[in-house]
mmCIF file of C-alpha atoms in Angstrom:
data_model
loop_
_atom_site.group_PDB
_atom_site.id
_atom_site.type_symbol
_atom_site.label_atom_id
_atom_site.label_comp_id
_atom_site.label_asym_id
_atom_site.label_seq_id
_atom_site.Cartn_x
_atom_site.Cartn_y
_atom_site.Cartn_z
ATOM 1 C CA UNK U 1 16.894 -1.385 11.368
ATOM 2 C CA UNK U 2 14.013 -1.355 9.201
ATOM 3 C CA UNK U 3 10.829 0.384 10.035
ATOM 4 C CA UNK U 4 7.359 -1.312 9.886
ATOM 5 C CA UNK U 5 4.217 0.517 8.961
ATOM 6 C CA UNK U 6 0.210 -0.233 9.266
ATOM 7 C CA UNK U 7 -1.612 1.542 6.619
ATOM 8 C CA UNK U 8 -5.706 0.672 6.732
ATOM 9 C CA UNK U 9 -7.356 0.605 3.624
ATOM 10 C CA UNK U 10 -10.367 2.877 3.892
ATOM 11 C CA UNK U 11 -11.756 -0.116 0.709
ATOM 12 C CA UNK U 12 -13.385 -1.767 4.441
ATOM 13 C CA UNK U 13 -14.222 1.709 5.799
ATOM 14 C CA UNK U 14 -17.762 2.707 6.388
ATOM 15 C CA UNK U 15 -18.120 5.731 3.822
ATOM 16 C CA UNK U 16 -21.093 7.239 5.337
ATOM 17 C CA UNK U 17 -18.377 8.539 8.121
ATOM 18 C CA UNK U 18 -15.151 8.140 6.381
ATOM 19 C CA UNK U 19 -13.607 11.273 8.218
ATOM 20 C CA UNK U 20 -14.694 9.567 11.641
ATOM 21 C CA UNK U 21 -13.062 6.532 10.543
ATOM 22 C CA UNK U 22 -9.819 8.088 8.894
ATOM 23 C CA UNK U 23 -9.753 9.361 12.413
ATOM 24 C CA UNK U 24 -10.088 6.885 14.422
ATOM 25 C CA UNK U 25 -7.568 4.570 12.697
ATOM 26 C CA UNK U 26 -4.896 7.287 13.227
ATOM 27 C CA UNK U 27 -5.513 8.122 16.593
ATOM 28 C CA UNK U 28 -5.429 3.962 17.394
ATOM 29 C CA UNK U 29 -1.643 4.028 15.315
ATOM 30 C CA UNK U 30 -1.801 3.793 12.230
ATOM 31 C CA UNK U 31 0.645 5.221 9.804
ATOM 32 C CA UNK U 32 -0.732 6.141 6.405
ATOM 33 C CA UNK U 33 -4.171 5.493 5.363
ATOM 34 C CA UNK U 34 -4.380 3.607 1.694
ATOM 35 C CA UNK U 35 -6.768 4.729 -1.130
ATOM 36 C CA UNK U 36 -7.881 1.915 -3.273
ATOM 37 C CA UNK U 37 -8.496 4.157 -6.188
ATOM 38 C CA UNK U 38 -10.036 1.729 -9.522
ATOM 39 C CA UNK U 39 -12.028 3.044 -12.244
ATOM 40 C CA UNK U 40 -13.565 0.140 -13.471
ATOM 41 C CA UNK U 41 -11.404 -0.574 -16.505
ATOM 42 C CA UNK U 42 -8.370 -1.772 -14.852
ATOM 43 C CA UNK U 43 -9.744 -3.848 -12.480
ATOM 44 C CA UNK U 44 -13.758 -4.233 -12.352
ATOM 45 C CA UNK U 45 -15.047 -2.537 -9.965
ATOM 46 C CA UNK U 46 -15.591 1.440 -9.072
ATOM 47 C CA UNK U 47 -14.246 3.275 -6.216
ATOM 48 C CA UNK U 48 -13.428 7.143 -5.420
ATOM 49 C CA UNK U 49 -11.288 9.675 -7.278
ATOM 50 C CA UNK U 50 -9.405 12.979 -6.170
ATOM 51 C CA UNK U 51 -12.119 15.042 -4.629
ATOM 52 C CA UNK U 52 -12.481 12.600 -1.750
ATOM 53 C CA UNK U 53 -9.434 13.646 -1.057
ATOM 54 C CA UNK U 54 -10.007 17.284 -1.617
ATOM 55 C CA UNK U 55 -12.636 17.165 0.998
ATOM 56 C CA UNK U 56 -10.939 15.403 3.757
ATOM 57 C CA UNK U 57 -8.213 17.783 2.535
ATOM 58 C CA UNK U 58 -10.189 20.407 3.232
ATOM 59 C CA UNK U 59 -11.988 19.010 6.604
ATOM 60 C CA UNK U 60 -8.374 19.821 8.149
ATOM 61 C CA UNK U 61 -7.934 16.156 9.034
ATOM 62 C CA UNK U 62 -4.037 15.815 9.359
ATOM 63 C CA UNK U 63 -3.004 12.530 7.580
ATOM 64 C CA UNK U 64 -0.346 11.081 4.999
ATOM 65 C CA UNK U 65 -2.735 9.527 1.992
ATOM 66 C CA UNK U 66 -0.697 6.018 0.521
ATOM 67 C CA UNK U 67 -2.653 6.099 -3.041
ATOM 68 C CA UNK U 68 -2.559 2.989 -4.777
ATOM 69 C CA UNK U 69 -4.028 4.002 -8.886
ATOM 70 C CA UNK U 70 -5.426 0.512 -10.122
ATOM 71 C CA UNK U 71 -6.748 2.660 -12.943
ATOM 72 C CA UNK U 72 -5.758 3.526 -16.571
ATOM 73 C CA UNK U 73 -3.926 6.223 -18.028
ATOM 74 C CA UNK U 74 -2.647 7.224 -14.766
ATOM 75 C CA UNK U 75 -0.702 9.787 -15.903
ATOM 76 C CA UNK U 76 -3.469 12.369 -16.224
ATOM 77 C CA UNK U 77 -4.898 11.377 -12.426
ATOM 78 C CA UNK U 78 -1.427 11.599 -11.018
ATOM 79 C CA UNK U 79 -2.161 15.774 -10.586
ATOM 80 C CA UNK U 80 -5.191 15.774 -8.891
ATOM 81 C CA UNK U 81 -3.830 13.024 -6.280
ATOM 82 C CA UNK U 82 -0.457 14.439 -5.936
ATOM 83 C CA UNK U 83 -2.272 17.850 -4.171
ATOM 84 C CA UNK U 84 -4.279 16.227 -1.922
ATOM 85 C CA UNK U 85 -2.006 14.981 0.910
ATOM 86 C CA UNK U 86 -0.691 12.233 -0.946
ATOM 87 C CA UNK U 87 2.860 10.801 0.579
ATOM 88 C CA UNK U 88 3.361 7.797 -1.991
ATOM 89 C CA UNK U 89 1.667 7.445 -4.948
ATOM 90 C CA UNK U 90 1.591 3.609 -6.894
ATOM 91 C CA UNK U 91 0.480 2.597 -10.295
ATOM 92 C CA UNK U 92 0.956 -0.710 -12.202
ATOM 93 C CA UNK U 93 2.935 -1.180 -15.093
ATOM 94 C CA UNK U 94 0.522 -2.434 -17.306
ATOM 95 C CA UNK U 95 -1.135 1.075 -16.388
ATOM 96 C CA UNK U 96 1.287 3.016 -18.543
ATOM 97 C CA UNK U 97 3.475 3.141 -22.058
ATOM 98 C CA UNK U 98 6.341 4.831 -20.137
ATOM 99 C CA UNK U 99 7.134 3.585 -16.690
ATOM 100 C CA UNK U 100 10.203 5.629 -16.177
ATOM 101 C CA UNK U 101 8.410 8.923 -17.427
ATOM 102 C CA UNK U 102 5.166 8.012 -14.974
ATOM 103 C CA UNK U 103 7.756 7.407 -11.750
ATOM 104 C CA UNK U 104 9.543 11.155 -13.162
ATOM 105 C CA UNK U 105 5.783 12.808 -13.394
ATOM 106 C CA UNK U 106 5.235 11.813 -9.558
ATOM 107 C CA UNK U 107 8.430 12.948 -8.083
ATOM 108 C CA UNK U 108 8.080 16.104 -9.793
ATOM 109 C CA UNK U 109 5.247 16.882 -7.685
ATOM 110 C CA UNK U 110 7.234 16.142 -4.162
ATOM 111 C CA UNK U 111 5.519 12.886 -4.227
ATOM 112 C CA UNK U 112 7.302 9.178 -3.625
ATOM 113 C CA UNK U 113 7.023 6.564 -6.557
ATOM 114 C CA UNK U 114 5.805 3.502 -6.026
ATOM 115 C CA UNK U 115 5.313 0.242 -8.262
ATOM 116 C CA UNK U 116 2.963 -2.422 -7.885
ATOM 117 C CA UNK U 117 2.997 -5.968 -8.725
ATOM 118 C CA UNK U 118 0.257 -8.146 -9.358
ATOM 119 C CA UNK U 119 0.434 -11.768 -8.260
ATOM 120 C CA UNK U 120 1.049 -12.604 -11.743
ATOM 121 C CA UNK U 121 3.279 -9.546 -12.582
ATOM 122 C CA UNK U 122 6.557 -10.578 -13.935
ATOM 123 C CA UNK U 123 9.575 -9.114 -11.756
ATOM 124 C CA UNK U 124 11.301 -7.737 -14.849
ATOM 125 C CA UNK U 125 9.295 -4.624 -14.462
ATOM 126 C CA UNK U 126 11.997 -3.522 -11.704
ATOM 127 C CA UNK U 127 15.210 -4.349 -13.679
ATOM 128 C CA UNK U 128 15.430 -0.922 -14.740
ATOM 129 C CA UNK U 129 13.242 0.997 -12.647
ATOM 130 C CA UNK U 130 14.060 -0.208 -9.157
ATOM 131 C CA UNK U 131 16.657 2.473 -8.788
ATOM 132 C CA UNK U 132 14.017 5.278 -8.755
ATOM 133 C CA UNK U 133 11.213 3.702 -6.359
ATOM 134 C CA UNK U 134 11.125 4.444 -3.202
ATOM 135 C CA UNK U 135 7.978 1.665 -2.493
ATOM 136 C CA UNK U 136 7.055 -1.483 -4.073
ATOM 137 C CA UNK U 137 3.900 -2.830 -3.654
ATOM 138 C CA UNK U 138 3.438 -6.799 -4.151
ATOM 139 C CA UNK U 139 -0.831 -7.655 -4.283
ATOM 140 C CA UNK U 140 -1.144 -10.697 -2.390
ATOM 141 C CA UNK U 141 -4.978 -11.043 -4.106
ATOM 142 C CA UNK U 142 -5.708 -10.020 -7.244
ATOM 143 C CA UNK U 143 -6.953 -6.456 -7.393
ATOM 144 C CA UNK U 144 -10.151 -5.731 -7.317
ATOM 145 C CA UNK U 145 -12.180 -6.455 -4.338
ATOM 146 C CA UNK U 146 -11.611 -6.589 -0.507
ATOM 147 C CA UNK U 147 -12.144 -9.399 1.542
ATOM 148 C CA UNK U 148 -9.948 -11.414 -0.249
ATOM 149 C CA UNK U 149 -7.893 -14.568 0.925
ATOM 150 C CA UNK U 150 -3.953 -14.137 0.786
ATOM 151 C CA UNK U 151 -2.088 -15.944 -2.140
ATOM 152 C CA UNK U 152 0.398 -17.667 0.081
ATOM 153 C CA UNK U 153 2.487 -18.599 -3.721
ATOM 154 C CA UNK U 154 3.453 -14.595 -3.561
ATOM 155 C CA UNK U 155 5.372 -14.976 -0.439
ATOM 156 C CA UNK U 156 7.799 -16.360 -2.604
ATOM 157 C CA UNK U 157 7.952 -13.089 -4.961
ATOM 158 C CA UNK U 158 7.985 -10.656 -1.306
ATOM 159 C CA UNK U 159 10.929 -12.703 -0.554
ATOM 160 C CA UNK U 160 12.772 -12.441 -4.399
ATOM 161 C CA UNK U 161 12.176 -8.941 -4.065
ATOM 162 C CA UNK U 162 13.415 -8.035 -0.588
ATOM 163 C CA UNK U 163 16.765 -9.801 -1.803
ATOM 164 C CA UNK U 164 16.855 -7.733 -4.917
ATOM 165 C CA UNK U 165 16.327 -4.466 -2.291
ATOM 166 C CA UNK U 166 19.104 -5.967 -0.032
ATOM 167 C CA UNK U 167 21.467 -6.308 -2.841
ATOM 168 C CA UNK U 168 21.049 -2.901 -3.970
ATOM 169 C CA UNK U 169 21.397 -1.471 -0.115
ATOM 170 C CA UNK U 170 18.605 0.643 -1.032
ATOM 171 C CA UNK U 171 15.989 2.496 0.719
ATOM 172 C CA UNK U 172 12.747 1.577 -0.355
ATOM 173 C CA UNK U 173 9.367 0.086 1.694
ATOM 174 C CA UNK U 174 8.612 -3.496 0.486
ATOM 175 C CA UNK U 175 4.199 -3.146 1.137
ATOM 176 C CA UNK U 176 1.778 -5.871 1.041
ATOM 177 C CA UNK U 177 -1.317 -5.883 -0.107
ATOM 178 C CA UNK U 178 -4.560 -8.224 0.444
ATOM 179 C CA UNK U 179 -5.593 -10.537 2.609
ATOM 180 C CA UNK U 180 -3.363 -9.841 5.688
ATOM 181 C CA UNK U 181 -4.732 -10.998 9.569
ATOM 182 C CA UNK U 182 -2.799 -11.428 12.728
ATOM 183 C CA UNK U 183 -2.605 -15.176 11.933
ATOM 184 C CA UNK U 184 -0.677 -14.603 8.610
ATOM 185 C CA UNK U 185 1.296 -11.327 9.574
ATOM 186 C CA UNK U 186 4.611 -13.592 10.747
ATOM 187 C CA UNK U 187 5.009 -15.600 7.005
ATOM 188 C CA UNK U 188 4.738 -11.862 5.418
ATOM 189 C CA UNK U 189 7.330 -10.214 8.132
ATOM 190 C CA UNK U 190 9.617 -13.403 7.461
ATOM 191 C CA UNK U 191 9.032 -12.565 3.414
ATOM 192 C CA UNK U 192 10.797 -9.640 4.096
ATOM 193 C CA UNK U 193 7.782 -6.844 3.913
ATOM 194 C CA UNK U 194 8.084 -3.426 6.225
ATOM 195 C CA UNK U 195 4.612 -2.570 5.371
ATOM 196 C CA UNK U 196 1.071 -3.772 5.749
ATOM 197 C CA UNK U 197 -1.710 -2.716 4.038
ATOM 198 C CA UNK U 198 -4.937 -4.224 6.069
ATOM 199 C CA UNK U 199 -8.566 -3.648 5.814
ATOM 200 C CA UNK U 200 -11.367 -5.862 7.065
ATOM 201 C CA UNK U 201 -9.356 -7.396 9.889
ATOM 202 C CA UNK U 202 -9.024 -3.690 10.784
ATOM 203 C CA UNK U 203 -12.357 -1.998 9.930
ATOM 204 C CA UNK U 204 -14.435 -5.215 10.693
ATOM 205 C CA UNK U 205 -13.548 -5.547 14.269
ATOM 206 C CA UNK U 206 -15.242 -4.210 17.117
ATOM 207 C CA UNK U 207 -12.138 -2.135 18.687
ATOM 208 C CA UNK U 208 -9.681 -0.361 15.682
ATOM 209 C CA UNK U 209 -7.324 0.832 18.649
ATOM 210 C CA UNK U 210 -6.990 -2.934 20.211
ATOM 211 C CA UNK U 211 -6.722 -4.225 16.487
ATOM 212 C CA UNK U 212 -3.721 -1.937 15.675
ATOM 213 C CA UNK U 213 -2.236 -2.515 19.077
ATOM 214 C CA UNK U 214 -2.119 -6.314 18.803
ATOM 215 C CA UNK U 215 -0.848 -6.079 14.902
ATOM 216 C CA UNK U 216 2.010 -3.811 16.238
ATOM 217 C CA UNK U 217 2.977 -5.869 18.841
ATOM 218 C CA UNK U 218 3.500 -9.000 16.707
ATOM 219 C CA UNK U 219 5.336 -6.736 14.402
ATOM 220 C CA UNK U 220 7.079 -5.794 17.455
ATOM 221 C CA UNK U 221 8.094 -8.960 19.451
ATOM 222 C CA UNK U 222 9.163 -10.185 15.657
ATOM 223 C CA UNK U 223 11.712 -7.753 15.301
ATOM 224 C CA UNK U 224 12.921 -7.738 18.626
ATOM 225 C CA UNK U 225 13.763 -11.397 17.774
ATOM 226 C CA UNK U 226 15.906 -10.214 14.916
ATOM 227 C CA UNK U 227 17.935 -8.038 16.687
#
């Protein structure tokens, strides 16, 4: 049985108490929290680097940090991210020369690999690589900015790739990224995704534990239907 996960993106946070809100989000359920890290040449617009992390690192808050690098040359950042409490680690292909040698350079710091896919991103990126991810991450909007609206045309790519995973029989999260509300969260799940990468329905709403709660359950009462 396949495990689901709720990662907030702290993109929707409110920065002037991030720690408060990394919190918060944990102690209402969630499971990883996901760093939006862009450096303005990949994608146009400017977030945070590695010492964020290194202070909330060193604040003692106790979390599992899902960084997704929508920057270039991501080999050189991969370091500084990989030893600051970061579980998976995901870049995009056009990000690199050497895909195989950036998924080797993560591992070798006791971090998992992940791979993300633009909504244009041709599939062929995983023909050789797919062996050595353990996460693939399909953007359902096209990186860059929160508060986007869902590409429903990439539910068709979630659902080529969870066959491709199934073939396989291997072990790796399908994640989804941008866009996703409790009124969508059922054509994603049916897509074949285990993981949910959510912002502003999240950090825009008044309660973040009722919020979680309700997500979970759909996720929930959906799988209990599969069994």
């Amino acid at each position: 049985m396949k495990k689901f996960f709720i990662v907030p993106s702290i993109l929707s946070a409110n920065f002037a108490c991030l720690k408060d809100e990394i919190e918060c989000v944990l102690n209402s359920g969630a499971d990883f929290i996901h760093f939006d890290i862009m450096d303005n040449h990949y994608v146009s617009n400017l977030t945070f680097g590695p010492l964020i992390l290194e202070s909330l690192k060193n604040s003692n808050i106790k979390f599992n940090a899902d960084i997704h690098l929508m920057t270039e040359k991501v080999d050189s950042l991969i370091p500084s991210f990989a030893n600051n409490n970061a579980k998976f680690i995901t870049f995009h292909p056009e990000s690199t020369n050497h895909i195989d040698k950036t998924i080797s350079l993560i591992k070798s710091f006791g971090c998992k690999a992940g791979l993300a896919i633009n909504p244009s991103t041709s599939l062929h990126h995983l023909d050789y690589t797919i062996n050595k991810l353990d996460l693939i991450l399909v953007m359902s909007v096209n990186p860059g900015f929160g508060k986007q609206k869902f590409l429903d045309y990439v539910l068709k790519k979630i659902e080529k790739i969870r066959k491709l995973i199934d073939k396989k029989k291997l072990n790796i999260i399908l994640e989804v990224d941008g866009g996703i509300k409790k009124d969508n969260i059922i054509n994603i799940l049916n897509a074949g995704a285990n993981s949910f990468v959510i912002g502003s329905e999240i950090f825009s709403s008044k309660n973040y534990k009722k919020t979680i709660y309700n997500i979970r359950k759909i996720i929930n009462n959906y799988n209990n239907k599969k069994k």
